[in-house]
Coordinates of N, CA and C and ligand atoms in Angstrom, one line a residue:
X373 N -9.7 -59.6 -25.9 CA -9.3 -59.5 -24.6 C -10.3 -60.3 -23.7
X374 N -9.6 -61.2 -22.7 CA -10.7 -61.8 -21.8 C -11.1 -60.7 -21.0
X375 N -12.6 -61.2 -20.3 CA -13.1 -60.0 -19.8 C -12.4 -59.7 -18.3
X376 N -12.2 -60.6 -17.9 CA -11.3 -60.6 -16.2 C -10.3 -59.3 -16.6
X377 N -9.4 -59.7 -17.2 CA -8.0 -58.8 -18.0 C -8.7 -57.3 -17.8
X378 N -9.9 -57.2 -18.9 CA -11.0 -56.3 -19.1 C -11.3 -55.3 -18.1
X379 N -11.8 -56.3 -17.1 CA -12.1 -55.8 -16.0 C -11.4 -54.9 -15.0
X380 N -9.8 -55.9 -15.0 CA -9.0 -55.5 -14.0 C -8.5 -54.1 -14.6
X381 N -8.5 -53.5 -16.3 CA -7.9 -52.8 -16.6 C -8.7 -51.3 -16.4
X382 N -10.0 -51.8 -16.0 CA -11.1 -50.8 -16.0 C -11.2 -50.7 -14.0
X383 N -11.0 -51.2 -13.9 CA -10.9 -50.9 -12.0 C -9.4 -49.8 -11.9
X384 N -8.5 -50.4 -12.5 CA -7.2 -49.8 -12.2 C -7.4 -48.1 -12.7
X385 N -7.9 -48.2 -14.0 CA -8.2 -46.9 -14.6 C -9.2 -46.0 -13.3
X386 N -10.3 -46.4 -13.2 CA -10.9 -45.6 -12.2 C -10.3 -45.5 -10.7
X387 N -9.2 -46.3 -10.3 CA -8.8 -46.1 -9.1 C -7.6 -45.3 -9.3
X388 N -7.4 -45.3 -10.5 CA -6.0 -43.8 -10.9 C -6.7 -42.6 -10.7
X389 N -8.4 -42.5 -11.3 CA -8.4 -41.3 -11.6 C -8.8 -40.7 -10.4
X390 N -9.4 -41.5 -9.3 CA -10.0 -41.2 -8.3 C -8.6 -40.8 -7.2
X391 N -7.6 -41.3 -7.6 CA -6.6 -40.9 -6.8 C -5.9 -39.5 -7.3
X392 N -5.9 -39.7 -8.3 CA -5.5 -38.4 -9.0 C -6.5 -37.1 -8.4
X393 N -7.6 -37.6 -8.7 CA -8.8 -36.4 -8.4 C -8.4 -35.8 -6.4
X394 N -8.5 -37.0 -5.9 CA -8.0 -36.8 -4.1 C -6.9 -36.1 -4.4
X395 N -5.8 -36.2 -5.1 CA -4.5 -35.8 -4.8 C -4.8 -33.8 -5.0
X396 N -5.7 -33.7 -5.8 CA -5.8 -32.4 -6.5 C -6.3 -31.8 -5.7
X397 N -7.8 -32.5 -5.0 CA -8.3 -31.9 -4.1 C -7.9 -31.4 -2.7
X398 N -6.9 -32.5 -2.4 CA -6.6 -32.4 -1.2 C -5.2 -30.9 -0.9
X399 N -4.6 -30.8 -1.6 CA -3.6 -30.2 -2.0 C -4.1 -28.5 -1.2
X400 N -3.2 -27.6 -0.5 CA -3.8 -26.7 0.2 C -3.5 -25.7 -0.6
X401 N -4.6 -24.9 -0.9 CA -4.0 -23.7 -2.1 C -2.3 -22.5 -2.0
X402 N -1.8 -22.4 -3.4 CA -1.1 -22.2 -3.4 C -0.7 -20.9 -2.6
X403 N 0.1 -20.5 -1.5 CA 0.7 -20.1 -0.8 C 1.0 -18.4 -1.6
X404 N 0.5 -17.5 -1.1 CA 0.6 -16.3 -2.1 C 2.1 -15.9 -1.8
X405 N 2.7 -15.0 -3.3 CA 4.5 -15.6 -3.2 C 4.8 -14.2 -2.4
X406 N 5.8 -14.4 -1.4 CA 6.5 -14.0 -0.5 C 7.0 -12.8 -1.2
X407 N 7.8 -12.1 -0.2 CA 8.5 -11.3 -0.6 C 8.0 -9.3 -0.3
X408 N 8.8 -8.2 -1.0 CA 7.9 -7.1 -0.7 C 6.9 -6.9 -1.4
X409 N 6.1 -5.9 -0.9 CA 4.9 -5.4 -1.0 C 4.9 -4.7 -2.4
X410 N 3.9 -4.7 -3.2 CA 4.5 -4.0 -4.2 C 3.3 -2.6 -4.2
X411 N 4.1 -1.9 -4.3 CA 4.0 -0.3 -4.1 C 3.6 0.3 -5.4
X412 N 2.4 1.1 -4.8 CA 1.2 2.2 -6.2 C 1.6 2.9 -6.2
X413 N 2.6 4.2 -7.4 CA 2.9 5.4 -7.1 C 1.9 6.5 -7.1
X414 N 0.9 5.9 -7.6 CA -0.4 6.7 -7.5 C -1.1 7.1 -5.9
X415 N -1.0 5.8 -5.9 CA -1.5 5.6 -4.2 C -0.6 6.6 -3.5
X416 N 0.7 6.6 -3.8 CA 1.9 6.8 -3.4 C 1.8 8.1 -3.0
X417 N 1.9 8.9 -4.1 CA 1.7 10.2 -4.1 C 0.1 10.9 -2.9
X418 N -0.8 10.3 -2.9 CA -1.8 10.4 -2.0 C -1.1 10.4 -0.5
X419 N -0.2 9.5 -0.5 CA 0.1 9.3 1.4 C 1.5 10.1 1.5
X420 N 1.7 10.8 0.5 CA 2.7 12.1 0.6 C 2.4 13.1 0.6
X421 N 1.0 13.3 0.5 CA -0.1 14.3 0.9 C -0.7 14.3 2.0
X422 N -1.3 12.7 2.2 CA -2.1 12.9 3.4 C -0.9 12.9 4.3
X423 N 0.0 12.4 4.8 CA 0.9 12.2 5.5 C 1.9 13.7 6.0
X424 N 1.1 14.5 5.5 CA 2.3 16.0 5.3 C 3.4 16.1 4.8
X425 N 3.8 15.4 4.1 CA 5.0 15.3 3.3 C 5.5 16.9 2.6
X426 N 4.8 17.2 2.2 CA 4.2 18.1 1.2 C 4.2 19.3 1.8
X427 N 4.1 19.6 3.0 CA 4.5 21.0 3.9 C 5.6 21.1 4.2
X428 N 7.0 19.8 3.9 CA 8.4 19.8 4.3 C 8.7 20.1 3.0
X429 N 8.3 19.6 1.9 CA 9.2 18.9 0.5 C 8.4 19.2 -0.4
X430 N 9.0 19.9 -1.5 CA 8.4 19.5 -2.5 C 8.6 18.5 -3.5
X431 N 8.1 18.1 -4.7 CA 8.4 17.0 -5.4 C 9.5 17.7 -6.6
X432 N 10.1 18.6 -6.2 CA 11.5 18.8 -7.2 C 12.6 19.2 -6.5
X433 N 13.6 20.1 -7.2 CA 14.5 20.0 -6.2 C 14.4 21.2 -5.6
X434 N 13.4 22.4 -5.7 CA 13.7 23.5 -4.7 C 13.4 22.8 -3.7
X435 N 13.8 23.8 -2.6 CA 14.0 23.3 -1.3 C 13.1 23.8 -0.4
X436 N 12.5 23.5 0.3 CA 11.1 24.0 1.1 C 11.7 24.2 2.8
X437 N 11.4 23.0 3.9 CA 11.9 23.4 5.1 C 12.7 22.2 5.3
X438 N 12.7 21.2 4.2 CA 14.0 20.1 4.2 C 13.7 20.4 2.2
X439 N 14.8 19.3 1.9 CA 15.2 19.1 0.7 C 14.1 19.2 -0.2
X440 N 13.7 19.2 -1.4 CA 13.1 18.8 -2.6 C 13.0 17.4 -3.0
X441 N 12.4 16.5 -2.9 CA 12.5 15.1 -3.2 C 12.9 14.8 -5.0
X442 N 13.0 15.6 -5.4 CA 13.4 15.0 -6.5 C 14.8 14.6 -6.6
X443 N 15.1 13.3 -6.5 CA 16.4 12.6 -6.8 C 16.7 11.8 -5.2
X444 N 15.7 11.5 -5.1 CA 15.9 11.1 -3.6 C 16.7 9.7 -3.7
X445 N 15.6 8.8 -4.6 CA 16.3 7.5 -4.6 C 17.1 7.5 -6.0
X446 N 17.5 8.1 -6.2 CA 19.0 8.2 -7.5 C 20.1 8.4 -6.5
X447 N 21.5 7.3 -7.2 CA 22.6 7.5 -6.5 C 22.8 8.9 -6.0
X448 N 22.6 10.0 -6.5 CA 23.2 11.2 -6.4 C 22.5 11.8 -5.4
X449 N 21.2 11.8 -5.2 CA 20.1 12.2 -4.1 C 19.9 13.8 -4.4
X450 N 19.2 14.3 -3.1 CA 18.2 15.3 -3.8 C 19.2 16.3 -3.6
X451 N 18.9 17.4 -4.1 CA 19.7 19.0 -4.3 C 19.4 19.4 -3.0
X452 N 20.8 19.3 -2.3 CA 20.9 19.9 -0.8 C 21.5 21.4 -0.6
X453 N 20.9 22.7 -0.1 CA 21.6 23.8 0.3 C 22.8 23.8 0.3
X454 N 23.6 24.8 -0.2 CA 25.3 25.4 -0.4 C 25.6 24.7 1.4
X455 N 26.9 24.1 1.3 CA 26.7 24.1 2.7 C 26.9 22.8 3.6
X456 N 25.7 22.0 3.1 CA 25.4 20.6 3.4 C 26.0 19.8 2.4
X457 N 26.4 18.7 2.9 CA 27.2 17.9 2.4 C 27.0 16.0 3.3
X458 N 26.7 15.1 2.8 CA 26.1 14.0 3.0 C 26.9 12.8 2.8
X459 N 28.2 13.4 1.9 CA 28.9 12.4 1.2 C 28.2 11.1 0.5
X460 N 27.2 11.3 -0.3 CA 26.2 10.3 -0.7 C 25.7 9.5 -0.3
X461 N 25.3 10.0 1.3 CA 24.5 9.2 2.2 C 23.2 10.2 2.5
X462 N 22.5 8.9 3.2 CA 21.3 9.8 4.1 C 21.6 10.8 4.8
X463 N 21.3 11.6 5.4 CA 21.4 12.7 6.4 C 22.3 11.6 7.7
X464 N 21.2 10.9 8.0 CA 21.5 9.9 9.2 C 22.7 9.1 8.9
X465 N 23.5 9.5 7.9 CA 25.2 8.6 7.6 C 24.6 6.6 7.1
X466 N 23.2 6.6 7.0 CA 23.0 5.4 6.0 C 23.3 5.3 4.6
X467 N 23.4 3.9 3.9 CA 23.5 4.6 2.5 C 22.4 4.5 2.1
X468 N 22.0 5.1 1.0 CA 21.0 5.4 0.0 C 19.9 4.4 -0.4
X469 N 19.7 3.1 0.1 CA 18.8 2.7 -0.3 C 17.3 2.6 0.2
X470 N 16.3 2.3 -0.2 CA 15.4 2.1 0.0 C 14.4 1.9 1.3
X471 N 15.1 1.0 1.7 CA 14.9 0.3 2.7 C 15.1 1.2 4.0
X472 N 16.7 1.8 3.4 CA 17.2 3.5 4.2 C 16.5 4.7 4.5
X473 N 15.7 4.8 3.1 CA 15.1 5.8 3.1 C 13.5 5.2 3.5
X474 N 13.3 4.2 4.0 CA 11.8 4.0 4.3 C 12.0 4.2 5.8
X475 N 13.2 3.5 6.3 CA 13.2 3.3 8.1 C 13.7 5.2 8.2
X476 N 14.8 6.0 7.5 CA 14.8 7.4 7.6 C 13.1 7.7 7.7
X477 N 12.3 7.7 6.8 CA 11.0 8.4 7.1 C 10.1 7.9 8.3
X478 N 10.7 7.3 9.0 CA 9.5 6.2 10.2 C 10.5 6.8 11.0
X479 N 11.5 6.9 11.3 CA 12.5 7.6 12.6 C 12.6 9.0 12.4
X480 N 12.7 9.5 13.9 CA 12.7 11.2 13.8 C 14.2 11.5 13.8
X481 N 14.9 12.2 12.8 CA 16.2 12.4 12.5 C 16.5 14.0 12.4
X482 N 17.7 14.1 12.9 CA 18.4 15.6 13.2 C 19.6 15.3 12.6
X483 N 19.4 16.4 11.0 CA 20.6 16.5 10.3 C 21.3 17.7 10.0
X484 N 22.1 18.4 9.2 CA 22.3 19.2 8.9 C 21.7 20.2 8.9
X485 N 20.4 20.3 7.9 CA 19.3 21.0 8.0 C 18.5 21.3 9.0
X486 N 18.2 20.2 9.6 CA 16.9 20.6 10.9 C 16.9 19.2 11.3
X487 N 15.5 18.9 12.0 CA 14.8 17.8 12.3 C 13.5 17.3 11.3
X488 N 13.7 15.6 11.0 CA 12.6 15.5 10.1 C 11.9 14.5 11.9
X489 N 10.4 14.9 11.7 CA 9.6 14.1 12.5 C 9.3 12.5 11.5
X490 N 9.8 12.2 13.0 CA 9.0 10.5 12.2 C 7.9 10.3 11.7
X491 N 7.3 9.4 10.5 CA 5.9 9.0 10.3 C 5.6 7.6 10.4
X492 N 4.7 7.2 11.8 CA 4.1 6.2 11.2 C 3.2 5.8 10.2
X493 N 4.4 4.9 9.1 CA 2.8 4.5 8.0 C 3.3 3.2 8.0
X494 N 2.0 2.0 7.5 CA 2.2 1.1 7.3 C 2.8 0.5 6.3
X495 N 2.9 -1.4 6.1 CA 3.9 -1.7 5.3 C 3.7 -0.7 3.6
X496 N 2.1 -1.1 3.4 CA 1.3 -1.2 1.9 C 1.5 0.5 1.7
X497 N 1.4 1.5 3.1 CA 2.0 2.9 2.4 C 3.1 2.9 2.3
X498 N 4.2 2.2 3.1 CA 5.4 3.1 2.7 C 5.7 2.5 1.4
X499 N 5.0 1.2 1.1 CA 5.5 0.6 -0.1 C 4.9 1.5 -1.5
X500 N 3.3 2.3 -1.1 CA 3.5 2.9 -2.3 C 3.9 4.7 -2.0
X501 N 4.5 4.9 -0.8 CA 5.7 6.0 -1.1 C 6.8 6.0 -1.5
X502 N 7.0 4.6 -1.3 CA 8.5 4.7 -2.2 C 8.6 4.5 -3.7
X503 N 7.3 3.7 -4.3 CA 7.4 3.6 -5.5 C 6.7 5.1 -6.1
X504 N 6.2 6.2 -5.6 CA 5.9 7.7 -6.0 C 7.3 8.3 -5.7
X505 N 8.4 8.2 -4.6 CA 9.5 8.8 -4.5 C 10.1 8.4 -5.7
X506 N 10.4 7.1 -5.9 CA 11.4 6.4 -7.3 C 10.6 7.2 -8.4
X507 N 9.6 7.9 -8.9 CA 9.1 8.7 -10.0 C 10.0 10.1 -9.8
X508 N 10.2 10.4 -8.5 CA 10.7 12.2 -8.3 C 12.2 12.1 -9.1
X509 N 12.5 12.2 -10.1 CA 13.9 12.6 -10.8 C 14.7 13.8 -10.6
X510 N 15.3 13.8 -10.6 CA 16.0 15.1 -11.1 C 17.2 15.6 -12.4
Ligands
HEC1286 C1 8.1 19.2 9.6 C2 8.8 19.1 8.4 C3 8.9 17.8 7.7 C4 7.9 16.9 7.4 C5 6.5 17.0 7.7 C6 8.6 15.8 6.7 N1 9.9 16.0 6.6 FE1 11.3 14.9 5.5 N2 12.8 16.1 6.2 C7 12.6 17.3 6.9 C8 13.9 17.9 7.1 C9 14.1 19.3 7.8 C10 14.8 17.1 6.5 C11 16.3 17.3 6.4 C12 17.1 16.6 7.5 C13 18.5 17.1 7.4 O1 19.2 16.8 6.4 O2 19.0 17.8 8.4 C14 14.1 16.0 5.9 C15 14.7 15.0 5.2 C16 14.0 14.0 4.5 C17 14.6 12.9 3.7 C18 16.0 12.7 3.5 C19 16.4 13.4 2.2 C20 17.9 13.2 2.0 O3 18.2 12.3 1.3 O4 18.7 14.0 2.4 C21 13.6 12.2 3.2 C22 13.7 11.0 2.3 C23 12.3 12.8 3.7 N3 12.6 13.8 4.5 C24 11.1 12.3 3.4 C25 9.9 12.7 4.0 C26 8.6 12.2 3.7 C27 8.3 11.0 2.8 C28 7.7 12.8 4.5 C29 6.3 12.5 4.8 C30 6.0 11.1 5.2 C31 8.5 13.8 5.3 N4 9.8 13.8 4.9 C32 7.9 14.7 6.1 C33 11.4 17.8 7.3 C34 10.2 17.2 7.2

């Protein structure tokens, strides 16, 4: 190989890698992925406590001064007094999801039973009270 050839093939090589290297560097770290919060039922269970949850509800289905949370987030929902009837909705005539039952616990609602008081909690509690609710079976 003439050395020119040589040369030119050893400039191009280091002006790839140096561009390569810029491109990598320059690049703004990757963007942490979107979407919900993902919920501790450990945690969970703690801000069903601290929160007073636990003086309305218990975590099965006897019934205390509202429902028993066990079966909350199952199609069928929790074991409601002779009487009450929801037609497989929330109290507040939403359906059953998640999302329903996080904005139900943040609004103060008058159902059949009584009044539940609202709770402010934030995103990262309600996200791990709902993933300790989705444990309550029935
Ligand atoms: C002062 C008592 C009280 C407290 C404290 C309370 N609740 Fe309630 N809650 C009620 C009552 C009463 C109802 C029933 C409303 C009705 O059906 O008339 C209810 C209903 C509910 C329902 C709807 C159940 C269903 O599907 O029918 C959910 C979910 C719920 N409460 C979750 C919670 C959570 C979680 C907390 C704590 C952040 C909490 N509640 C704190 C009294 C309370």
């Amino acid at each position: 190989m003439q050395p020119l050839i040589r040369m030119t093939i050893g400039v191009a090589l280091v002006l790839g890698a140096l561009l390569l290297a810029a491109n990598t560097l320059g690049r703004p770290p990757a963007a942490p992925a979107s979407g919900p919060i993902a919920g501790d039922a450990t945690r969970g269970q703690i801000v069903f406590e601290r929160a007073g949850c636990s003086a309305c509800h218990t975590t099965t289905t006897e019934f205390r001064v509202g429902t028993g949370m066990a079966g909350v987030l199952q199609p069928e929902g929790p074991v409601y007094p002779p009487g009450v009837n929801y037609g497989g909705l929330l109290p507040n005539g939403a359906p059953r999801t998640e999302e329903n039952v996080a904005a139900f616990i943040r609004a103060t609602n008058q159902g059949q039973i009584g009044i539940m008081p609202g709770r402010a909690l934030s995103d990262q509690q309600m996200a791990d009270l709902i993933a300790y609710l989705r444990t309550l079976t029935r």
